[in-house]
mmCIF file of C-alpha atoms in Angstrom:
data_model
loop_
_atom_site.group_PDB
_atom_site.id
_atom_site.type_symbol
_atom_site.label_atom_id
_atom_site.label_comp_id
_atom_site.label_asym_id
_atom_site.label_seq_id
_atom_site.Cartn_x
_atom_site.Cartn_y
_atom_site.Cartn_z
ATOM 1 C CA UNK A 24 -48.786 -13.256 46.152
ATOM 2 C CA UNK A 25 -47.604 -9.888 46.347
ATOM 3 C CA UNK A 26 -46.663 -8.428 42.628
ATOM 4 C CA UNK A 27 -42.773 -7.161 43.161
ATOM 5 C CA UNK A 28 -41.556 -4.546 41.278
ATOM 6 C CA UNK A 29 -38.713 -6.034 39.116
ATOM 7 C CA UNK A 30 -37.881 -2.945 37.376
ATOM 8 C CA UNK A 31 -37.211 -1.041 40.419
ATOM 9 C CA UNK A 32 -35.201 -4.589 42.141
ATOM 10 C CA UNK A 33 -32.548 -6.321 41.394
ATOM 11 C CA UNK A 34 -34.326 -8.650 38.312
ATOM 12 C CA UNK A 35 -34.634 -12.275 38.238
ATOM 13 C CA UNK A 36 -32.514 -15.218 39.245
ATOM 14 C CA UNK A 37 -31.710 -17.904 36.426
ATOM 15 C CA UNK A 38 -31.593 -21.335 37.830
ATOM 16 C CA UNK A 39 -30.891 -23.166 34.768
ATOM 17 C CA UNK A 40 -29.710 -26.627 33.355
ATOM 18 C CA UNK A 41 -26.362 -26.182 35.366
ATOM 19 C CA UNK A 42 -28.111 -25.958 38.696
ATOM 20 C CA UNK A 43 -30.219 -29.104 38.290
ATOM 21 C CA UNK A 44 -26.946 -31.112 36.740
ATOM 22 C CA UNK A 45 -25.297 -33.968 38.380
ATOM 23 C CA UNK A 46 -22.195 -33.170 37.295
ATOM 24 C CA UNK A 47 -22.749 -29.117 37.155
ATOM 25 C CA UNK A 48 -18.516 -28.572 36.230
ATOM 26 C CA UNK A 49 -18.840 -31.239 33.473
ATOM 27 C CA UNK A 50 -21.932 -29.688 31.832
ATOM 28 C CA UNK A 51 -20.351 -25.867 32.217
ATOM 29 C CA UNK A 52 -17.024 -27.391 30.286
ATOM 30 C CA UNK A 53 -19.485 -28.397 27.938
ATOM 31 C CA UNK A 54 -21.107 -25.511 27.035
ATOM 32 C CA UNK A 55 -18.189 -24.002 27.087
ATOM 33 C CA UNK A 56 -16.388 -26.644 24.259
ATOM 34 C CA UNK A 57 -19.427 -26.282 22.158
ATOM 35 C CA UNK A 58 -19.583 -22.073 22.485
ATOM 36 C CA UNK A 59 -15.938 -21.664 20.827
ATOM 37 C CA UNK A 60 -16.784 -24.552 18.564
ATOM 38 C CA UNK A 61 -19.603 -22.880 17.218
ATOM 39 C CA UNK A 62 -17.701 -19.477 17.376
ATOM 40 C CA UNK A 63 -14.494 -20.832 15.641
ATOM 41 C CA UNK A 64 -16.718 -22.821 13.064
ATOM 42 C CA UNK A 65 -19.204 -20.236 12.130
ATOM 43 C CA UNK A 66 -16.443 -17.363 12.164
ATOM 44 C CA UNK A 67 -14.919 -19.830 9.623
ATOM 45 C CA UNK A 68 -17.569 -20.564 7.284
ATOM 46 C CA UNK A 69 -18.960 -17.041 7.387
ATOM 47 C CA UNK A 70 -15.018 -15.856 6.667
ATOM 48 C CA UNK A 71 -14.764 -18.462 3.820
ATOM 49 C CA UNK A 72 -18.250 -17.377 1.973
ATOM 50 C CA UNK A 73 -17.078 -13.603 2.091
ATOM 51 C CA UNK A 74 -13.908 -14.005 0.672
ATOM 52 C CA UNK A 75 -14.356 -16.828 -1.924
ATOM 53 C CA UNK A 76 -15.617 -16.131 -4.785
ATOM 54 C CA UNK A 77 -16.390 -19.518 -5.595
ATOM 55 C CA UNK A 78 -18.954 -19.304 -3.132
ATOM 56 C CA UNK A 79 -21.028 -15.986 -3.837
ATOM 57 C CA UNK A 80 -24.115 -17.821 -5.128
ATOM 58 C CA UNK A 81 -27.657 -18.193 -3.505
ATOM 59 C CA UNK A 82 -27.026 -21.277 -1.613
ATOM 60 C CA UNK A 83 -24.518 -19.870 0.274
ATOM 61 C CA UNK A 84 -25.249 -16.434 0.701
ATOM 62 C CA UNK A 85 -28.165 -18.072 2.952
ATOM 63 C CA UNK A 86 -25.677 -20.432 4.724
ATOM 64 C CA UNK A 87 -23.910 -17.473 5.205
ATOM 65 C CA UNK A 88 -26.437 -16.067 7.400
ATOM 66 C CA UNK A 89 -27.289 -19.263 8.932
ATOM 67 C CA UNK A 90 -23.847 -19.223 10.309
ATOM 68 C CA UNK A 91 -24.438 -15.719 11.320
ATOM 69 C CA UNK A 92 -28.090 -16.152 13.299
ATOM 70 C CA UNK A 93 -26.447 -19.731 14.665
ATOM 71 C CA UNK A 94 -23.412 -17.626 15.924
ATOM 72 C CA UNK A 95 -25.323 -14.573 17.471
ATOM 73 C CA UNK A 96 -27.927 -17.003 19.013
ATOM 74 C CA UNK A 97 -25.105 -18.818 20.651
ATOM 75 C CA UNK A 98 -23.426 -15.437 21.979
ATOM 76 C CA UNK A 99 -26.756 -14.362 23.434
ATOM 77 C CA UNK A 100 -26.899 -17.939 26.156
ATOM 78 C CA UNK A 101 -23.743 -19.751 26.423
ATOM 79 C CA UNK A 102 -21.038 -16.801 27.805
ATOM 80 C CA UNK A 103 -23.658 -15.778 30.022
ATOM 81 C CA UNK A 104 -24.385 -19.451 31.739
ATOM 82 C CA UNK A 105 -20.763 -20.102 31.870
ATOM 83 C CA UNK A 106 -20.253 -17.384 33.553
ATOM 84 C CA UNK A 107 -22.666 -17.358 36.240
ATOM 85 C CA UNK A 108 -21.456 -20.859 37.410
ATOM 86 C CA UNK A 109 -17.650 -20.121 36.999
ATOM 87 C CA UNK A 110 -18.727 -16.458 39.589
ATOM 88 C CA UNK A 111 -21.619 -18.105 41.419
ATOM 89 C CA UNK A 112 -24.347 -15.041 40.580
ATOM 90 C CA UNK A 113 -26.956 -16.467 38.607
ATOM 91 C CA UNK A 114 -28.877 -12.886 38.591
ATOM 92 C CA UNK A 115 -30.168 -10.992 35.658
ATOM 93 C CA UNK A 116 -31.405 -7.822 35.786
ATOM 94 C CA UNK A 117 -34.956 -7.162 34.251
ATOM 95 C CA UNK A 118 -33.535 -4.918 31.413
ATOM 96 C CA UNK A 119 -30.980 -7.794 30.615
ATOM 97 C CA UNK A 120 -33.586 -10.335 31.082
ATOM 98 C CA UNK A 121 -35.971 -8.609 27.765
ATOM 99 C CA UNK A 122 -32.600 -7.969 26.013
ATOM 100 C CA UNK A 123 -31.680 -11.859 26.169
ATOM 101 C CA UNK A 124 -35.128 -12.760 25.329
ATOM 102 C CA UNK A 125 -36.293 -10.242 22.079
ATOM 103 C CA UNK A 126 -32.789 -11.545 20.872
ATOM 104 C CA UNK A 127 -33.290 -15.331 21.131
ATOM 105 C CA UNK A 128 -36.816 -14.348 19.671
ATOM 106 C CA UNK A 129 -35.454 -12.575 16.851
ATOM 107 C CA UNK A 130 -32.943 -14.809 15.944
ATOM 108 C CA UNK A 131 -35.066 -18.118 16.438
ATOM 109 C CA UNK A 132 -37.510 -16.879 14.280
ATOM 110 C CA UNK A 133 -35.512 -15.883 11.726
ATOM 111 C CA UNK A 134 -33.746 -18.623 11.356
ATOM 112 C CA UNK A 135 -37.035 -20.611 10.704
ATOM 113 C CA UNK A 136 -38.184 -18.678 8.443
ATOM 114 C CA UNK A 137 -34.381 -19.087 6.885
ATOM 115 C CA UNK A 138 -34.327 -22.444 6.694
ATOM 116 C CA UNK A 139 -37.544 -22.740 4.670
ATOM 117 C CA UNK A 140 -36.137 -20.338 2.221
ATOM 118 C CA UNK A 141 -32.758 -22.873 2.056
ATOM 119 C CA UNK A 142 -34.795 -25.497 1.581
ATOM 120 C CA UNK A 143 -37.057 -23.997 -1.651
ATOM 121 C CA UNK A 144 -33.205 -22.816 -3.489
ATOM 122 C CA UNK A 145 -32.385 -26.726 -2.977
ATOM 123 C CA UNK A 146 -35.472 -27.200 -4.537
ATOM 124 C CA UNK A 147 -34.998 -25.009 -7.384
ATOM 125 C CA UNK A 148 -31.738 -25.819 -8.411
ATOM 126 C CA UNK A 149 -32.078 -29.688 -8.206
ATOM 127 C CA UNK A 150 -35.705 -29.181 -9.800
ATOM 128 C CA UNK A 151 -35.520 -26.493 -12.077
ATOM 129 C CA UNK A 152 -31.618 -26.063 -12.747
ATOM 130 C CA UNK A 153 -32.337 -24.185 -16.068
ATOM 131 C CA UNK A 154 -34.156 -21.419 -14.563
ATOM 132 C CA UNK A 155 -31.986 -21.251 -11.236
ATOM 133 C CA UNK A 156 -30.587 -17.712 -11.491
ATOM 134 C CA UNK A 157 -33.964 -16.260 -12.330
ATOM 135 C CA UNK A 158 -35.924 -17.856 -9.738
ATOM 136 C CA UNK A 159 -32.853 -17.443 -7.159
ATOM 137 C CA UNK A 160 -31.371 -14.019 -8.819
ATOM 138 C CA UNK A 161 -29.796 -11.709 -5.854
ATOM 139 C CA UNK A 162 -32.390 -9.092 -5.533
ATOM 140 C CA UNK A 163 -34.298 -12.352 -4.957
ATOM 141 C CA UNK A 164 -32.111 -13.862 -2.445
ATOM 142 C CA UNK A 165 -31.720 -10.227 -0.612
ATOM 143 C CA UNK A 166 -35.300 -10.357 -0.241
ATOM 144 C CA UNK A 167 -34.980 -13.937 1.394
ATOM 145 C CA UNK A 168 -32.751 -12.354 3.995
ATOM 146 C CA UNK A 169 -35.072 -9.513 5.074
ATOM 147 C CA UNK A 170 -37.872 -11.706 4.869
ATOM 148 C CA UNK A 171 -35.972 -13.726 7.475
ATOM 149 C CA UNK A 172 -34.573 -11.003 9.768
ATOM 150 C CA UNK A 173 -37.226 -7.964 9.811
ATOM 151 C CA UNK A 174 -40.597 -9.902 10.638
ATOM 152 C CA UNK A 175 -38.689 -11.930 12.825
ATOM 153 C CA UNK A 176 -37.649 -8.946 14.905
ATOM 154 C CA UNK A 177 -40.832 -7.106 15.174
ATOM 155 C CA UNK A 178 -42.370 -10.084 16.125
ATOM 156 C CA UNK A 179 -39.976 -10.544 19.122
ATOM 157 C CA UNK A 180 -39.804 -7.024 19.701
ATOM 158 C CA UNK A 181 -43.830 -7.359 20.337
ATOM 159 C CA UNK A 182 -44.119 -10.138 22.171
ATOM 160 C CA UNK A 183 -41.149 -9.092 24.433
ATOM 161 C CA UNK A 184 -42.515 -5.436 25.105
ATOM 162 C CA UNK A 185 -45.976 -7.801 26.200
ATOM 163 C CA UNK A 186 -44.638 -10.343 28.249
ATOM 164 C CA UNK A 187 -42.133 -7.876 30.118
ATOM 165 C CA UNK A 188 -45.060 -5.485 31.303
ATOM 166 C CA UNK A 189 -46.671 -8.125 33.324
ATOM 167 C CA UNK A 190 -46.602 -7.987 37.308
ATOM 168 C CA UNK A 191 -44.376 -10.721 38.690
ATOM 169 C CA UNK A 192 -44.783 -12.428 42.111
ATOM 170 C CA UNK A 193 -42.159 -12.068 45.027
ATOM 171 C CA UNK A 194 -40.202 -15.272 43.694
ATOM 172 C CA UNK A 195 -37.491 -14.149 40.826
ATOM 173 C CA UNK A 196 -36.529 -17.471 40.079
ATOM 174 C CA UNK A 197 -36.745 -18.563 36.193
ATOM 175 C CA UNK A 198 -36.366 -21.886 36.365
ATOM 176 C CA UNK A 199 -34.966 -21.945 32.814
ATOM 177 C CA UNK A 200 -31.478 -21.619 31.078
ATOM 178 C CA UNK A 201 -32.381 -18.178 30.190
ATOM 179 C CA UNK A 202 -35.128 -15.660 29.954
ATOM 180 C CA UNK A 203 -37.470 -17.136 27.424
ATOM 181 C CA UNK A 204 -41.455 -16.604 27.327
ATOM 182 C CA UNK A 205 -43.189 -20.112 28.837
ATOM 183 C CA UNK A 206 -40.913 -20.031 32.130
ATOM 184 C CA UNK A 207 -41.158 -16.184 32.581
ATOM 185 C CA UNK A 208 -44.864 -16.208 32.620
ATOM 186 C CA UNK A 209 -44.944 -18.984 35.535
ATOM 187 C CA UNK A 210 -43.994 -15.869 37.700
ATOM 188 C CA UNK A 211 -46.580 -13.472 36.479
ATOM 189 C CA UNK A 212 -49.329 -13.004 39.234
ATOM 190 C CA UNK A 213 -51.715 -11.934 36.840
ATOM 191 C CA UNK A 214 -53.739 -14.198 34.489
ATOM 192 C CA UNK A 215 -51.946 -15.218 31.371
ATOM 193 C CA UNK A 216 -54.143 -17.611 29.876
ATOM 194 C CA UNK A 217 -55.017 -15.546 26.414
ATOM 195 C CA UNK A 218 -51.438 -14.609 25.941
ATOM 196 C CA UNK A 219 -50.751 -17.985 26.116
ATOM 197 C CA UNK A 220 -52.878 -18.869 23.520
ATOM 198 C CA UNK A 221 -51.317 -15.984 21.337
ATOM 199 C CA UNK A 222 -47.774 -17.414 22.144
ATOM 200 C CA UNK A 223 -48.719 -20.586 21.100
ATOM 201 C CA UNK A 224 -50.296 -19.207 18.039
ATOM 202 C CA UNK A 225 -47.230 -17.266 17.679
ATOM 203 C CA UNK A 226 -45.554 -20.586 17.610
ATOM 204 C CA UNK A 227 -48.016 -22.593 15.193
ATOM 205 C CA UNK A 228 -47.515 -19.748 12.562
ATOM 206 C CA UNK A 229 -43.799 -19.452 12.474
ATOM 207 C CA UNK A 230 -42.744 -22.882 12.590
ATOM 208 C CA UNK A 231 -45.785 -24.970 10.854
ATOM 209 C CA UNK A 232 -45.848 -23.282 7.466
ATOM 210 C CA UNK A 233 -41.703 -23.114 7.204
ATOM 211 C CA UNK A 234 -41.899 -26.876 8.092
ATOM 212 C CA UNK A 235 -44.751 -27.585 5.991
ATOM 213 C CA UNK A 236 -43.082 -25.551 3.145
ATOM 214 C CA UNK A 237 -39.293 -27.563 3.781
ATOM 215 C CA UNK A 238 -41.103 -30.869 3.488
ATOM 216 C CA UNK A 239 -43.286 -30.210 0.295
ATOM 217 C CA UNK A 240 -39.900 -29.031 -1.068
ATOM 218 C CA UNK A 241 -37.680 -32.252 -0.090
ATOM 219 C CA UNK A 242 -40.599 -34.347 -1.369
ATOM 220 C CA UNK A 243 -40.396 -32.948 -5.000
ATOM 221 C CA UNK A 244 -36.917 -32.855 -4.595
ATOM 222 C CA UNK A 245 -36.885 -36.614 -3.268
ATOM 223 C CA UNK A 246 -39.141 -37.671 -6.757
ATOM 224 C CA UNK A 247 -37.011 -35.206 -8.756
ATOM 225 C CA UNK A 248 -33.832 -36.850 -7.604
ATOM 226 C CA UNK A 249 -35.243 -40.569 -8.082
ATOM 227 C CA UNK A 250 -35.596 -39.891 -11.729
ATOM 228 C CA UNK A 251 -31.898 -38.697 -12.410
ATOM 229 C CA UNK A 252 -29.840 -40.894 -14.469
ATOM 230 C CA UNK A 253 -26.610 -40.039 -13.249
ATOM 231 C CA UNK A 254 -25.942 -42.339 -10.189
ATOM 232 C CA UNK A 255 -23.030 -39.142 -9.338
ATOM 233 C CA UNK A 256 -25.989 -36.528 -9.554
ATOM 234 C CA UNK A 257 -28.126 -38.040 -7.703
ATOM 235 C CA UNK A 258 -25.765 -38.613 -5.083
ATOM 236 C CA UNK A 259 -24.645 -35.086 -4.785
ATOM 237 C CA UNK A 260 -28.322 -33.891 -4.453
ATOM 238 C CA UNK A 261 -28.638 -36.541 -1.878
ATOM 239 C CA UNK A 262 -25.892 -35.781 0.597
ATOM 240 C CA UNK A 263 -26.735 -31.791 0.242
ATOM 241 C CA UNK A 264 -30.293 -32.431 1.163
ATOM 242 C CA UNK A 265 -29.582 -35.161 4.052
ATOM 243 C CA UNK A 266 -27.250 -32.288 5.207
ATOM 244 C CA UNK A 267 -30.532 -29.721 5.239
ATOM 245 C CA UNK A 268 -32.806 -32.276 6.560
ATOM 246 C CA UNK A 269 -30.449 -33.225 9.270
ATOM 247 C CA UNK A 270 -30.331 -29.490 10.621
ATOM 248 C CA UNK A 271 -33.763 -28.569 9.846
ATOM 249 C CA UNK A 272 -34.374 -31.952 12.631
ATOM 250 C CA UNK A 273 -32.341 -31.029 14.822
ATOM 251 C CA UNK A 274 -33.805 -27.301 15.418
ATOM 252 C CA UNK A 275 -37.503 -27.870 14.377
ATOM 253 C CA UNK A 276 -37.890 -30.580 17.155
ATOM 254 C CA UNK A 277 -36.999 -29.156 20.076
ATOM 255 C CA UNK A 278 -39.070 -25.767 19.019
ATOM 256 C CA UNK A 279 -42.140 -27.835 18.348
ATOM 257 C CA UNK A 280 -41.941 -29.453 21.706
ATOM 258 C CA UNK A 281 -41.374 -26.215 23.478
ATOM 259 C CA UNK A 282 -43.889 -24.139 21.718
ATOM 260 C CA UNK A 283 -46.494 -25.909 20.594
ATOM 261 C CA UNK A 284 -47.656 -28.666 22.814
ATOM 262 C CA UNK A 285 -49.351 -27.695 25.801
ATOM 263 C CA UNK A 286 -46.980 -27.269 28.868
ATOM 264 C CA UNK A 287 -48.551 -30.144 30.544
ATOM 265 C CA UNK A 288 -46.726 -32.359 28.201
ATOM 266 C CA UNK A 289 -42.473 -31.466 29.353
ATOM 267 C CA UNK A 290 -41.559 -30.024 33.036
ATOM 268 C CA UNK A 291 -39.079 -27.447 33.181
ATOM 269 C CA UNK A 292 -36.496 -29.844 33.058
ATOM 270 C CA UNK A 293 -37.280 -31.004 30.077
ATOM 271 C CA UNK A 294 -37.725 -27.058 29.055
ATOM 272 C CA UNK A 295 -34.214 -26.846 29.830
ATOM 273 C CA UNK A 296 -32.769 -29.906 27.743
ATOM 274 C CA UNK A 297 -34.870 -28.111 24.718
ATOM 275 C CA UNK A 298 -33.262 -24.489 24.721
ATOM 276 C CA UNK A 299 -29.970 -26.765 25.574
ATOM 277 C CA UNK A 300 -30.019 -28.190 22.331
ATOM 278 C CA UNK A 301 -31.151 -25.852 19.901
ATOM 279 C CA UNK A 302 -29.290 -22.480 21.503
ATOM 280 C CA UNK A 303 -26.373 -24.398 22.239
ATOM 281 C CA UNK A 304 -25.564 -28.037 20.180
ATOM 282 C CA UNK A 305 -27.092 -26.696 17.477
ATOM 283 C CA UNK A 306 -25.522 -24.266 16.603
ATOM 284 C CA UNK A 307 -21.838 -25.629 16.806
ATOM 285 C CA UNK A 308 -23.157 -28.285 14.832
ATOM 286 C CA UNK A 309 -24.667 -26.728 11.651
ATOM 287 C CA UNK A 310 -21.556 -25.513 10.366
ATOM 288 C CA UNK A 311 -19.969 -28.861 10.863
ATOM 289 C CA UNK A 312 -23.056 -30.619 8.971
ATOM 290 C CA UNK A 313 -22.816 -28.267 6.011
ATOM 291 C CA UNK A 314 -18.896 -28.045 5.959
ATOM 292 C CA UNK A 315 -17.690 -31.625 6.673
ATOM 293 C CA UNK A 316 -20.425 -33.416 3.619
ATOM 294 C CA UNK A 317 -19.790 -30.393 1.573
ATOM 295 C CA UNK A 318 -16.423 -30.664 -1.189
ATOM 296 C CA UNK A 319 -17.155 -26.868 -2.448
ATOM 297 C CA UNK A 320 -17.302 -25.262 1.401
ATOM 298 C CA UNK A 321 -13.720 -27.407 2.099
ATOM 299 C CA UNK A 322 -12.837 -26.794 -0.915
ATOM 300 C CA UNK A 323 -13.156 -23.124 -0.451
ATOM 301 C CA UNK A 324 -11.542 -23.200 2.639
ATOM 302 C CA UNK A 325 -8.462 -24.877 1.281
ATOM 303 C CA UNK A 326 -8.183 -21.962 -0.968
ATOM 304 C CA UNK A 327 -8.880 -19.542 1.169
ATOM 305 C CA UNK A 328 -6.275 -20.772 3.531
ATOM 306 C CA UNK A 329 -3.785 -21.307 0.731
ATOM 307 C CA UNK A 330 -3.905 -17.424 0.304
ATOM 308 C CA UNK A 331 -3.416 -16.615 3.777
ATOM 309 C CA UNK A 332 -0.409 -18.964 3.932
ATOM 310 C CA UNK A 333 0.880 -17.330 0.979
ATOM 311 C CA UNK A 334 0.689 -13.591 2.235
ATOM 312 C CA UNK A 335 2.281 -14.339 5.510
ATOM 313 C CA UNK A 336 4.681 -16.704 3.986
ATOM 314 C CA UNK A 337 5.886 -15.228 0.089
ATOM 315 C CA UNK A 338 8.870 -17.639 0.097
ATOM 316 C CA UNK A 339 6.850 -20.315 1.153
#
């Protein structure tokens, strides 16, 4: 086929999960629900951490940017699906279409790196309680964060720049719910076969050693916990882990699938189920995970709205 060029035209054409639906105005109120549940819960818990004081140590000064990668990651897909369906114009234009990808790049990545860091404070504090604040002091737990957030971006910003400056064929169609690497390169006309290889590389290296890393640290934590005396204690180490475990499943699956096994293995329907669930459910699940099994978050948020109550309401 004929290369087109998509800088110069008017970009690609998403034809996503909605256009292959059944019930297309069931799954856009979906998406929709679970968009302002992820923005009102995240806002929350992000809103909560910041202004209770209760809640400035390590653990949640990462769950605090969970929430905020979960909520930006959300932002970057779900307004823009619902919205092509509600106005019918599924086009993106090729600028848009490496914005929307070096962001859900950025913040995919980041957030596994994240969650590996999450998972080795649980493992200090149930662990090694007595050395906590050394091993998790804040210059510590900074360093966490920009561990999590810088790599993560130049990464994307790399393999974005890469991907992008490949000639695409005279079909625009990205059979995908948004612009994301394995569908885009379908439409390339040139051969992609060694950047394949370095996507799925890309792949192996950022979610293998996080995963390997989160289950070394639940096993020591799951022989740790064993050993407690206190039937209390070790349920409260229990239900905080599950809660971990639970999220780290429910985003480390679908990535695995999608970026690691060959493409042979899922059709682009199945692609599109994937990036459904961890861009979209995920997300307005975490905070629901962590918040409803958690007594300090809804504890905090008791408080928190106490105060509010109280300041618009002095004779309350």
């Amino acid at each position: 086929m004929e290369p087109w060029n998509s800088t110069l035209g008017s970009g690609f054409i998403l034809v996503g999960i909605l256009d292959g639906s059944g019930s297309p105005e069931l799954l856009c109120a979906t998406i929709a629900a679970l968009y302002m549940l992820a923005l009102i819960s995240n806002g929350m818990l992000i809103l909560v951490i910041t202004m209770d004081i209760y809640l400035h140590v390590p653990m949640y000064l990462l769950l605090e940017q969970l929430s905020l990668m979960d909520l930006l990651l959300t932002s970057v897909i779900s307004p823009k699906a619902v919205m092509d369906f509600l106005l019918k114009d599924n086009t993106i234009t090729f600028g848009g279409c490496a914005l929307q990808m070096f962001l859900e790049l950025a913040l995919g990545s980041a957030e596994d790196l994240l969650l590996a860091f999450m998972a080795y404070d649980r493992y200090v504090a149930i662990c090694h309680p007595l050395n906590y604040m050394i091993f998790m002091r804040p210059s510590i737990c900074w360093l966490m964060v920009a561990i999590s957030w810088i790599p993560a971006s130049l990464s994307a910003l790399g393999y974005t720049i890469y991907t992008m400056q490949y000639p695409f064929c005279k079909s625009r169609e990205i059979r995908h719910l948004f612009c994301e690497i394995p569908p885009l390169l379908k439409l390339a006309c040139a051969d992609t076969s060694r950047y394949q290889l370095m996507v799925y590389l890309m792949g192996v290296t950022l979610l293998i050693p996080p995963l390997a890393a989160i289950l070394a640290s639940y096993s020591l934590i799951l022989f740790t916990v064993l050993k407690m005396p206190s039937n209390e204690g070790r349920k409260k180490a229990l239900v905080t882990c599950s809660s971990h475990l639970t999220v780290v499943g429910m985003y480390y699956g679908p990535l695995t699938v999608m970026y690691i096994l060959p493409s042979s293995y899922h059709s682009s329907k199945q692609e599109n189920i994937l990036s459904f669930l961890y861009t979209i459910v995920t997300p307005a699940l975490n905070p629901l995970i962590y918040s409803l099994r958690n007594k300090e978050v809804s504890g905090a948020l008791k408080r928190v709205l106490g105060k509010r109550l109280l300041s618009t309401h002095p004779n309350f």
